[in-house]
PDB file of C-alpha atoms in Angstrom:
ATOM      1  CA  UNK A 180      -6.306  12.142  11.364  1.00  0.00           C
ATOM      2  CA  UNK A 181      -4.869   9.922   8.386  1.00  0.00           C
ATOM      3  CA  UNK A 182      -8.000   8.589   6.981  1.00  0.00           C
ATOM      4  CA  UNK A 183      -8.561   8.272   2.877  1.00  0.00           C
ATOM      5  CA  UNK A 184     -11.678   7.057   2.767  1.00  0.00           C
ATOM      6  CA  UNK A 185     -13.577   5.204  -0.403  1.00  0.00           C
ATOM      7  CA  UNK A 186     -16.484   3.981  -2.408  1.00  0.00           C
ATOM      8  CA  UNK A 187     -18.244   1.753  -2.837  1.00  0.00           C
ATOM      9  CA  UNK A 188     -16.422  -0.644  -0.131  1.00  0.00           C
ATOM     10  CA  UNK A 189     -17.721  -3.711  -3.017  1.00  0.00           C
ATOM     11  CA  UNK A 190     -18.907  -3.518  -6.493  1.00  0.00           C
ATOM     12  CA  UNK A 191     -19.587  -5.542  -9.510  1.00  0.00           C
ATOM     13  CA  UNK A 192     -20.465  -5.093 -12.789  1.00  0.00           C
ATOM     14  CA  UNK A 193     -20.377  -6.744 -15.795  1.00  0.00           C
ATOM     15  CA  UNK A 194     -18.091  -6.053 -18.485  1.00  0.00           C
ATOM     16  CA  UNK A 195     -20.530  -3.715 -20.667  1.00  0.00           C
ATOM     17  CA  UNK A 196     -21.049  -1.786 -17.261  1.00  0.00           C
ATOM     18  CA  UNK A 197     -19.852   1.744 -16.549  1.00  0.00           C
ATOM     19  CA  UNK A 198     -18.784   2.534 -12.744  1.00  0.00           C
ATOM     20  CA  UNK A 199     -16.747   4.548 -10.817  1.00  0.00           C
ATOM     21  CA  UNK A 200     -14.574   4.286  -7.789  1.00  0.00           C
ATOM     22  CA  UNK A 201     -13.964   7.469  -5.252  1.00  0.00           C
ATOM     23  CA  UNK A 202     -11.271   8.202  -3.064  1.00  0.00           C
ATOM     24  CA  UNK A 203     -11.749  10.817  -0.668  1.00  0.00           C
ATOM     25  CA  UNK A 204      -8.961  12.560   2.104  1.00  0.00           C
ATOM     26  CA  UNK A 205      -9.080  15.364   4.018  1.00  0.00           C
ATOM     27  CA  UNK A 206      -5.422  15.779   5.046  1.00  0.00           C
ATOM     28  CA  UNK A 207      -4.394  18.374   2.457  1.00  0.00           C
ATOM     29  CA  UNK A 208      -2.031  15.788   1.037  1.00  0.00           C
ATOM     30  CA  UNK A 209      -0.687  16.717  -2.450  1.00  0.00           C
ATOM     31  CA  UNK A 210      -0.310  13.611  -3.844  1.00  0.00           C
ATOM     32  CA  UNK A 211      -3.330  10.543  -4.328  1.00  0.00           C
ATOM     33  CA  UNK A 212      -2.748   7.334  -5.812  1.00  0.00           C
ATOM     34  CA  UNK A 213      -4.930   4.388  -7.070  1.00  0.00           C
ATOM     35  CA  UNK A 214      -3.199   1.025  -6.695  1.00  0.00           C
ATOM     36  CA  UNK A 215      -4.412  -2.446  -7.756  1.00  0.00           C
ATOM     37  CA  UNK A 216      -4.284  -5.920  -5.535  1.00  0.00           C
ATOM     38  CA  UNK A 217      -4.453  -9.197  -6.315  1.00  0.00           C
ATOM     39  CA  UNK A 218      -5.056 -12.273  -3.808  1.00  0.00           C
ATOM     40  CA  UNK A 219      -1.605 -12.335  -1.821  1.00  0.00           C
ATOM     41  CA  UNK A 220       0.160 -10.351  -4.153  1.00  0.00           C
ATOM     42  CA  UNK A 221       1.389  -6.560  -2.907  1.00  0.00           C
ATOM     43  CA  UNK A 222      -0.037  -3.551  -4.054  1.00  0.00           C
ATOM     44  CA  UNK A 223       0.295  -2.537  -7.808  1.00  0.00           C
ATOM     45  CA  UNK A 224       0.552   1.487  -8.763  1.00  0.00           C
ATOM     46  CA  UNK A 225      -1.634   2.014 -11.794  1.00  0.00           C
ATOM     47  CA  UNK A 226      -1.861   6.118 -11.262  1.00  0.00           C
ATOM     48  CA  UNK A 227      -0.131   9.036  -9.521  1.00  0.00           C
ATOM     49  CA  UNK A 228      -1.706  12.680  -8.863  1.00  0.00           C
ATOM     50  CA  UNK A 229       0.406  15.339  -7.998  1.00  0.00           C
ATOM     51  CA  UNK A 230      -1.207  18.876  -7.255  1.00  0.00           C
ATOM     52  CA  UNK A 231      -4.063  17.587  -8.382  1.00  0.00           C
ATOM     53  CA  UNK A 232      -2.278  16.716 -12.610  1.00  0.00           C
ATOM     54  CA  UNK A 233      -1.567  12.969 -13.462  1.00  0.00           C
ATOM     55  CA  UNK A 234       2.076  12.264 -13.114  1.00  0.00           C
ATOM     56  CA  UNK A 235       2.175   8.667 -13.473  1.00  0.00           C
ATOM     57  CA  UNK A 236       0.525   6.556 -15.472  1.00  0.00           C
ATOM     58  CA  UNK A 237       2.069   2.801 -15.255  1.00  0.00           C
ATOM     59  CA  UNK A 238       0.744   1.574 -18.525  1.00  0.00           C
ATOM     60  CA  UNK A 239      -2.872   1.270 -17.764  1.00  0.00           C
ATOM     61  CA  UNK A 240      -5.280   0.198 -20.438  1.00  0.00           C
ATOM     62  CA  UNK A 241      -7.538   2.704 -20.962  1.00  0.00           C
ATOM     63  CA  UNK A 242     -10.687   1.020 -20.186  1.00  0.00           C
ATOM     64  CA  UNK A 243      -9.582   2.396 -16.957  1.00  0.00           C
ATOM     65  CA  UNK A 244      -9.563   6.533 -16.973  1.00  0.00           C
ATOM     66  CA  UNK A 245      -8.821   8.525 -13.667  1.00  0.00           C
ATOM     67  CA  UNK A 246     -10.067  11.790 -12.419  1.00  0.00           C
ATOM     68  CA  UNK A 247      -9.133  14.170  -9.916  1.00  0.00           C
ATOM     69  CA  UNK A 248     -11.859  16.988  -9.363  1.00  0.00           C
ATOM     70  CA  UNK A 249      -9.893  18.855  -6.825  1.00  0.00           C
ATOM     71  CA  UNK A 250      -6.793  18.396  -3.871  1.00  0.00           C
ATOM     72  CA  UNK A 251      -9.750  15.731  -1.828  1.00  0.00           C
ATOM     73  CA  UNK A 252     -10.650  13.750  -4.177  1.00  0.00           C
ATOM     74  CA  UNK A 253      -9.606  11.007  -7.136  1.00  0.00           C
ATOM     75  CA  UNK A 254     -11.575   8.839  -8.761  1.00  0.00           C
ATOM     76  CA  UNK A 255     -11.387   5.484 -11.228  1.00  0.00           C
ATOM     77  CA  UNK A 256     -13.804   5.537 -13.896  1.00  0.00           C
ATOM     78  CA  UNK A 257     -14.709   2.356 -15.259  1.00  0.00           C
ATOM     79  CA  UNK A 258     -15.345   1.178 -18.639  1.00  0.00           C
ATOM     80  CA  UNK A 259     -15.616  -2.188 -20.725  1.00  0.00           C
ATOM     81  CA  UNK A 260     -13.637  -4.213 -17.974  1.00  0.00           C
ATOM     82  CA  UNK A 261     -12.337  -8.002 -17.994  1.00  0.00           C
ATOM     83  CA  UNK A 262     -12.955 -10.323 -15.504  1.00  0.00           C
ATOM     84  CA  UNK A 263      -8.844 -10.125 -14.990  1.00  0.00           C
ATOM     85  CA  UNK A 264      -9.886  -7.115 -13.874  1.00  0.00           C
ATOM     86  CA  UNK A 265     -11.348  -8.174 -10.508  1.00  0.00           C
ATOM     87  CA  UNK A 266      -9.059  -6.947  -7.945  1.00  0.00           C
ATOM     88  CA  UNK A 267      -9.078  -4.740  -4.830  1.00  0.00           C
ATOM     89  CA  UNK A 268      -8.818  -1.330  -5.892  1.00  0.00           C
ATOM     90  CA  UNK A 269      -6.496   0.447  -3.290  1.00  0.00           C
ATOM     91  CA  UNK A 270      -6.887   4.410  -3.101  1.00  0.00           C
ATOM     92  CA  UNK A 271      -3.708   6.540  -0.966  1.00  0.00           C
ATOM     93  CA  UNK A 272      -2.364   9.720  -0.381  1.00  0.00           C
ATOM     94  CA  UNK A 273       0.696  11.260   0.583  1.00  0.00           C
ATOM     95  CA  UNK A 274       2.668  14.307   1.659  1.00  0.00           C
ATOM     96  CA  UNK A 275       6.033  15.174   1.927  1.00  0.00           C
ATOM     97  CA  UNK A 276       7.274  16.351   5.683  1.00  0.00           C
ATOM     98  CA  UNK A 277      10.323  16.502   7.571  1.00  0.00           C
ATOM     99  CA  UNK A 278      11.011  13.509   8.353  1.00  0.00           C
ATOM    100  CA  UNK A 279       9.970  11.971   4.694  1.00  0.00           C
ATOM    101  CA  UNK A 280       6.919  11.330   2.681  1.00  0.00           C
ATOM    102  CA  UNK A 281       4.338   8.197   4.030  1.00  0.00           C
ATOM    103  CA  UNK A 282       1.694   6.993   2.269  1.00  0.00           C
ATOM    104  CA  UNK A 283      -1.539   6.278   3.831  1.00  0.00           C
ATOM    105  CA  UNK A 284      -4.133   3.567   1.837  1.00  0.00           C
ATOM    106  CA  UNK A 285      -7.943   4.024   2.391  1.00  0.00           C
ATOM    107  CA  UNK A 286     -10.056   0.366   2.581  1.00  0.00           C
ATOM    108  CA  UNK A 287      -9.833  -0.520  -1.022  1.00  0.00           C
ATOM    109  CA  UNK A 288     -12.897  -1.085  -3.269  1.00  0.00           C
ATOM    110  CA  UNK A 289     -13.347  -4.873  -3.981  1.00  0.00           C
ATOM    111  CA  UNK A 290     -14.085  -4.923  -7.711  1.00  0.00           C
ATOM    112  CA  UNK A 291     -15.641  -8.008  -9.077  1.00  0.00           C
ATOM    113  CA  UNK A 292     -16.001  -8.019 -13.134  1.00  0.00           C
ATOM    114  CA  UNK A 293     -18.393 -10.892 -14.439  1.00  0.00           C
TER     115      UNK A 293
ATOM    116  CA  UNK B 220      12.697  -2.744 -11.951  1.00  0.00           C
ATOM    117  CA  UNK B 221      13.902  -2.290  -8.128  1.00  0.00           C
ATOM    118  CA  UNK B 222      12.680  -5.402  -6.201  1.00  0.00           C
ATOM    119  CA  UNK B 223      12.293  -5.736  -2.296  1.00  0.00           C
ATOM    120  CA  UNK B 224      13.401  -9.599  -0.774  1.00  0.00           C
ATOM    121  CA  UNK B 225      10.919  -9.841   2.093  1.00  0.00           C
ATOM    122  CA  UNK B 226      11.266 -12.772   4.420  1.00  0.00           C
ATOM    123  CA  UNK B 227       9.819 -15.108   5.653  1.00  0.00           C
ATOM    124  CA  UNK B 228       7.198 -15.610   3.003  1.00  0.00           C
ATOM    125  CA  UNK B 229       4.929 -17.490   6.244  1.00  0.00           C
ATOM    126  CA  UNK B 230       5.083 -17.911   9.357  1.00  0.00           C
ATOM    127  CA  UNK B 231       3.083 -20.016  12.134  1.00  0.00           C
ATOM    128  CA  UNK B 232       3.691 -18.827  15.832  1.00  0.00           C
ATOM    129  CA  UNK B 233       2.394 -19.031  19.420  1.00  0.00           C
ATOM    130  CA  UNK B 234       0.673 -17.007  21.363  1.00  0.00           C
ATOM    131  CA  UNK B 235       3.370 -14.694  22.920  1.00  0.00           C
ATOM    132  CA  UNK B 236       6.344 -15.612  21.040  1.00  0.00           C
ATOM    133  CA  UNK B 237       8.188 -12.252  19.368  1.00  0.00           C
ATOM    134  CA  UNK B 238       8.552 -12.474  15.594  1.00  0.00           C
ATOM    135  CA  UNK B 239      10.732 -10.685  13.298  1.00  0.00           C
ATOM    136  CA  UNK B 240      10.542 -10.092   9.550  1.00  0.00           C
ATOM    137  CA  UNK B 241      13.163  -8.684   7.186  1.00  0.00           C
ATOM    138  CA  UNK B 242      13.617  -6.734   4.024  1.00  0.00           C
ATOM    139  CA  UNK B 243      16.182  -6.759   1.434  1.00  0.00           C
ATOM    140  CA  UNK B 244      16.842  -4.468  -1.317  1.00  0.00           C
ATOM    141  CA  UNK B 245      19.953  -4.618  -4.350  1.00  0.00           C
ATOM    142  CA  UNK B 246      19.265  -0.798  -3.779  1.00  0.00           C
ATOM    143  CA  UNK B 247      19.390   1.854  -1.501  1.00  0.00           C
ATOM    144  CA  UNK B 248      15.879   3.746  -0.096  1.00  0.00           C
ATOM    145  CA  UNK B 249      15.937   6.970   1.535  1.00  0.00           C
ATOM    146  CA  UNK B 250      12.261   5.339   3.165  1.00  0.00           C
ATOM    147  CA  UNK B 251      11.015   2.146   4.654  1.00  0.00           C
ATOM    148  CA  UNK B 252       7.823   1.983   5.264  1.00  0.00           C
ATOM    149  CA  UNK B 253       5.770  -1.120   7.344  1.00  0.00           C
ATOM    150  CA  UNK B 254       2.670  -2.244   6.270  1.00  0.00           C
ATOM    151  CA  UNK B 255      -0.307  -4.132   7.906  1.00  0.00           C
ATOM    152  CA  UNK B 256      -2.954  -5.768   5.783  1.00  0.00           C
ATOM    153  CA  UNK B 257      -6.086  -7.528   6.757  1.00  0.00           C
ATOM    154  CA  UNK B 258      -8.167  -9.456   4.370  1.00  0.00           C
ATOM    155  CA  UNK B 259     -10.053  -7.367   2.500  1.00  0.00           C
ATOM    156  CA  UNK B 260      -9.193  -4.238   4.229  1.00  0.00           C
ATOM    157  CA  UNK B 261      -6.381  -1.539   3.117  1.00  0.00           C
ATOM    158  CA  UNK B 262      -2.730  -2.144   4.637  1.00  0.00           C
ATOM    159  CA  UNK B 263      -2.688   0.015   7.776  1.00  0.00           C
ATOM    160  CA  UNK B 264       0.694   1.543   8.473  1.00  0.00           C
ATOM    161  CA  UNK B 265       2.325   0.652  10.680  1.00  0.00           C
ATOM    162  CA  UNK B 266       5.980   2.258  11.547  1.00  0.00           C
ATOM    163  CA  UNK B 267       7.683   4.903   9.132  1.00  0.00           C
ATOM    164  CA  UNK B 268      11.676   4.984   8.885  1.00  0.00           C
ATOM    165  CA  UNK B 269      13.549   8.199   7.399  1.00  0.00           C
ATOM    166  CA  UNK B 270      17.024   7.859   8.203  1.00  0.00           C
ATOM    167  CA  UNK B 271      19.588   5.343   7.827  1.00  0.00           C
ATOM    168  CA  UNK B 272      20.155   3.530  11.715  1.00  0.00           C
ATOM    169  CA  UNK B 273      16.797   4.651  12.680  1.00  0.00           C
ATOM    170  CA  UNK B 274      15.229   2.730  15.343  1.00  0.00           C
ATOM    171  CA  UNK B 275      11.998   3.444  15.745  1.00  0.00           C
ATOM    172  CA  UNK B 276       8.667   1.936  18.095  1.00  0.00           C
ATOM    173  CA  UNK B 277       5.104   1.468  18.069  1.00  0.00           C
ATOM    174  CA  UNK B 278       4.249  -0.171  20.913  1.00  0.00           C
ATOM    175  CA  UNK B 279       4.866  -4.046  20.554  1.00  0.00           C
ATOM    176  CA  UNK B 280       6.419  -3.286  17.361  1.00  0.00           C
ATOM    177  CA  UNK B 281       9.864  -2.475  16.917  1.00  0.00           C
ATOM    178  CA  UNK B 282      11.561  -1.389  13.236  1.00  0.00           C
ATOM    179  CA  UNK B 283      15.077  -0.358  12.105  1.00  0.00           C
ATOM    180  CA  UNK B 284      16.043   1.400   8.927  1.00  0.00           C
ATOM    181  CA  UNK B 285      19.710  -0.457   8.203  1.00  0.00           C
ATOM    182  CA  UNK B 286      22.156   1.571   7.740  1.00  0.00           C
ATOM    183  CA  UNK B 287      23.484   0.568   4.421  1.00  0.00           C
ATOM    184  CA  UNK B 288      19.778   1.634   3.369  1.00  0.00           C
ATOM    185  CA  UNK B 289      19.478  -1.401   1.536  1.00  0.00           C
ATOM    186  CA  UNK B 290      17.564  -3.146   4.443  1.00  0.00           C
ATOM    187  CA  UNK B 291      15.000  -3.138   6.868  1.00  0.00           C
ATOM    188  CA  UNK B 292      13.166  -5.638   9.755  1.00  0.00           C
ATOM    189  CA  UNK B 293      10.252  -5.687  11.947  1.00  0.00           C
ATOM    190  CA  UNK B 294      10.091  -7.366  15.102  1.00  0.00           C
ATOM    191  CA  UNK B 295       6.882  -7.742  16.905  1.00  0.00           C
ATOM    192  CA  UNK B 296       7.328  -8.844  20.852  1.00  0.00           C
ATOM    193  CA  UNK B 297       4.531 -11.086  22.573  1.00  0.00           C
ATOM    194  CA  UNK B 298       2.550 -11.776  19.645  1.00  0.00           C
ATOM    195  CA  UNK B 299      -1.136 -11.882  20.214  1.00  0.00           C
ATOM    196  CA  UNK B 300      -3.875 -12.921  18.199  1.00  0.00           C
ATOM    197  CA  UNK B 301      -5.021 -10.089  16.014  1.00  0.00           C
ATOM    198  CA  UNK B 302      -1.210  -9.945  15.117  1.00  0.00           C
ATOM    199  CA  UNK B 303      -2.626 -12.229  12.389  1.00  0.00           C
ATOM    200  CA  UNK B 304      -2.311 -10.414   8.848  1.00  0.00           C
ATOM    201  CA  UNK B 305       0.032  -9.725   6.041  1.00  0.00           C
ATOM    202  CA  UNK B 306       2.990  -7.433   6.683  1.00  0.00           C
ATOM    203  CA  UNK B 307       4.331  -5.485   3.861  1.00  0.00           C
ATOM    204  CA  UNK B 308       7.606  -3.603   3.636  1.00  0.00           C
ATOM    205  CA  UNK B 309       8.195  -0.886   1.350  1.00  0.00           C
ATOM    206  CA  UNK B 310      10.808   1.387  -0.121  1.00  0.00           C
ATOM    207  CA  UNK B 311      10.863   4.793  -1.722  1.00  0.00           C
ATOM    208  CA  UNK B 312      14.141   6.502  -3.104  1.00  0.00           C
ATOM    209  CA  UNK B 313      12.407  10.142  -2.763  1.00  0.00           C
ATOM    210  CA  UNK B 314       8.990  11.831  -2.690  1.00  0.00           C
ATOM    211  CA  UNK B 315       8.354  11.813  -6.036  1.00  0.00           C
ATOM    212  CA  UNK B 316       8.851   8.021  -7.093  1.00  0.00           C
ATOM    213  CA  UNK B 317       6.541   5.057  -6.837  1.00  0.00           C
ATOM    214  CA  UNK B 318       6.826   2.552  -3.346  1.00  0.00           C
ATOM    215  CA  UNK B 319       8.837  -0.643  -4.077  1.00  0.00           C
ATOM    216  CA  UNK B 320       7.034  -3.277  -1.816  1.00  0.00           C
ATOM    217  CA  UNK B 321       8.398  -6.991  -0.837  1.00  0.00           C
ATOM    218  CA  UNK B 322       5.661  -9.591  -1.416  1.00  0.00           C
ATOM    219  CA  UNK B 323       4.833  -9.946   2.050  1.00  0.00           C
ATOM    220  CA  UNK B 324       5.021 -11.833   4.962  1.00  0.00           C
ATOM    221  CA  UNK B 325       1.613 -13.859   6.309  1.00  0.00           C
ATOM    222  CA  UNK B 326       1.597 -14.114  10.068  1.00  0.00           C
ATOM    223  CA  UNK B 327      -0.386 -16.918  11.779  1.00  0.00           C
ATOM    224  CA  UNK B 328      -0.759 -16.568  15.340  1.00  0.00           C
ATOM    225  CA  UNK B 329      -1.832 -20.337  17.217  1.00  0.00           C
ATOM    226  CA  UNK B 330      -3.500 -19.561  20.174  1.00  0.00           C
TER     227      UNK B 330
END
């Protein structure tokens, strides 16, 4: 089973609104990610969890604050967003084996900011 | 900051032609990773690669890890039409650092 797993699978809000985005796997994976995509562009890393502490943080504004309760779950907390900030919002998680480490993305939150 | 060439950027095929998709890097990966994205739907993966001159298959789909490590394809053999998506390559240098991924290739099968 490689499933990641997260909602809400659509959202919007406006840009006084306060939301939250959760990523859930059950893999024992050690490391979670949130990523952000725009139209036909790849995925961007905004956040890195390893062992459940932040260990990358790629210079996101801080209306956008990440959580990780425990090893299953991550989430994006939401605050005072722009309508640039519309996006799918990609959740993943990792863990190192043998062979390497793979990344595996859950069905993204589609985030529309008005 | 590392970038990935991917290529082609498009491409329009028929029905049971094979296709085949490359990635480029001006650095070396210790992983290539293949990605499958439908629209509004997380990239699915699709074919891991660990080891320089790894060949490895998923059923139609066929991947290599080159052996400089700077480079990677995907070929995918009698193309059918859910084949249809955007395929993503990706490179990591270890465990602990971010993926590097190309911009993606958009498949169009024509039926």
């Amino acid at each position: 089973d490689t499933e990641v797993t997260q909602t809400p699978k659509h959202l919007v809000m406006g840009m006084t609104n306060k939301k939250s985005l959760k990523c859930e796997q059950h893999m024992g994976h050690r490391a979670m990610y949130w990523y952000k995509q725009k139209a036909k562009k790849p995925p961007e890393l905004m956040f890195v969890y390893s062992y459940e502490k932040l260990s990358i943080n790629e210079s996101v504004p801080s209306r956008f604050s990440p959580e990780c309760p425990n090893s299953s779950l991550l989430n994006l907390h939401l605050h005072a967003l722009q309508p640039e900030d519309s996006a799918l919002y990609l959740c993943a998680s990792s863990q190192v084996s043998t062979g390497g480490e793979t990344q595996y993305f859950g069905p993204g939150t589609r985030l529309l900011v008005l | 900051g590392q970038q990935l060439n991917q290529s082609p950027q498009s491409m329009f095929i028929q029905e049971g032609e094979d296709v085949s998709m490359n990635c480029t890097s001006s650095s070396i990966f210790n992983t290539w990773l293949w990605y499958k994205q439908d629209p509004g739907e997380g990239p699915v993966l699709l074919i891991a690669l660990y080891k320089a001159g790894e060949l490895t298959s998923n059923g139609r789909l066929t991947a290599q890890f080159g052996i400089t490590r700077k480079d990677s394809f995907l070929n995918i053999s009698a193309s059918i039409p859910s084949d249809v998506g955007i395929y993503f390559c990706a490179g990591q240098w270890t465990g602990n650092t971010p993926l590097v991924f190309g911009k993606g290739t958009r498949l169009s099968v024509i039926a």
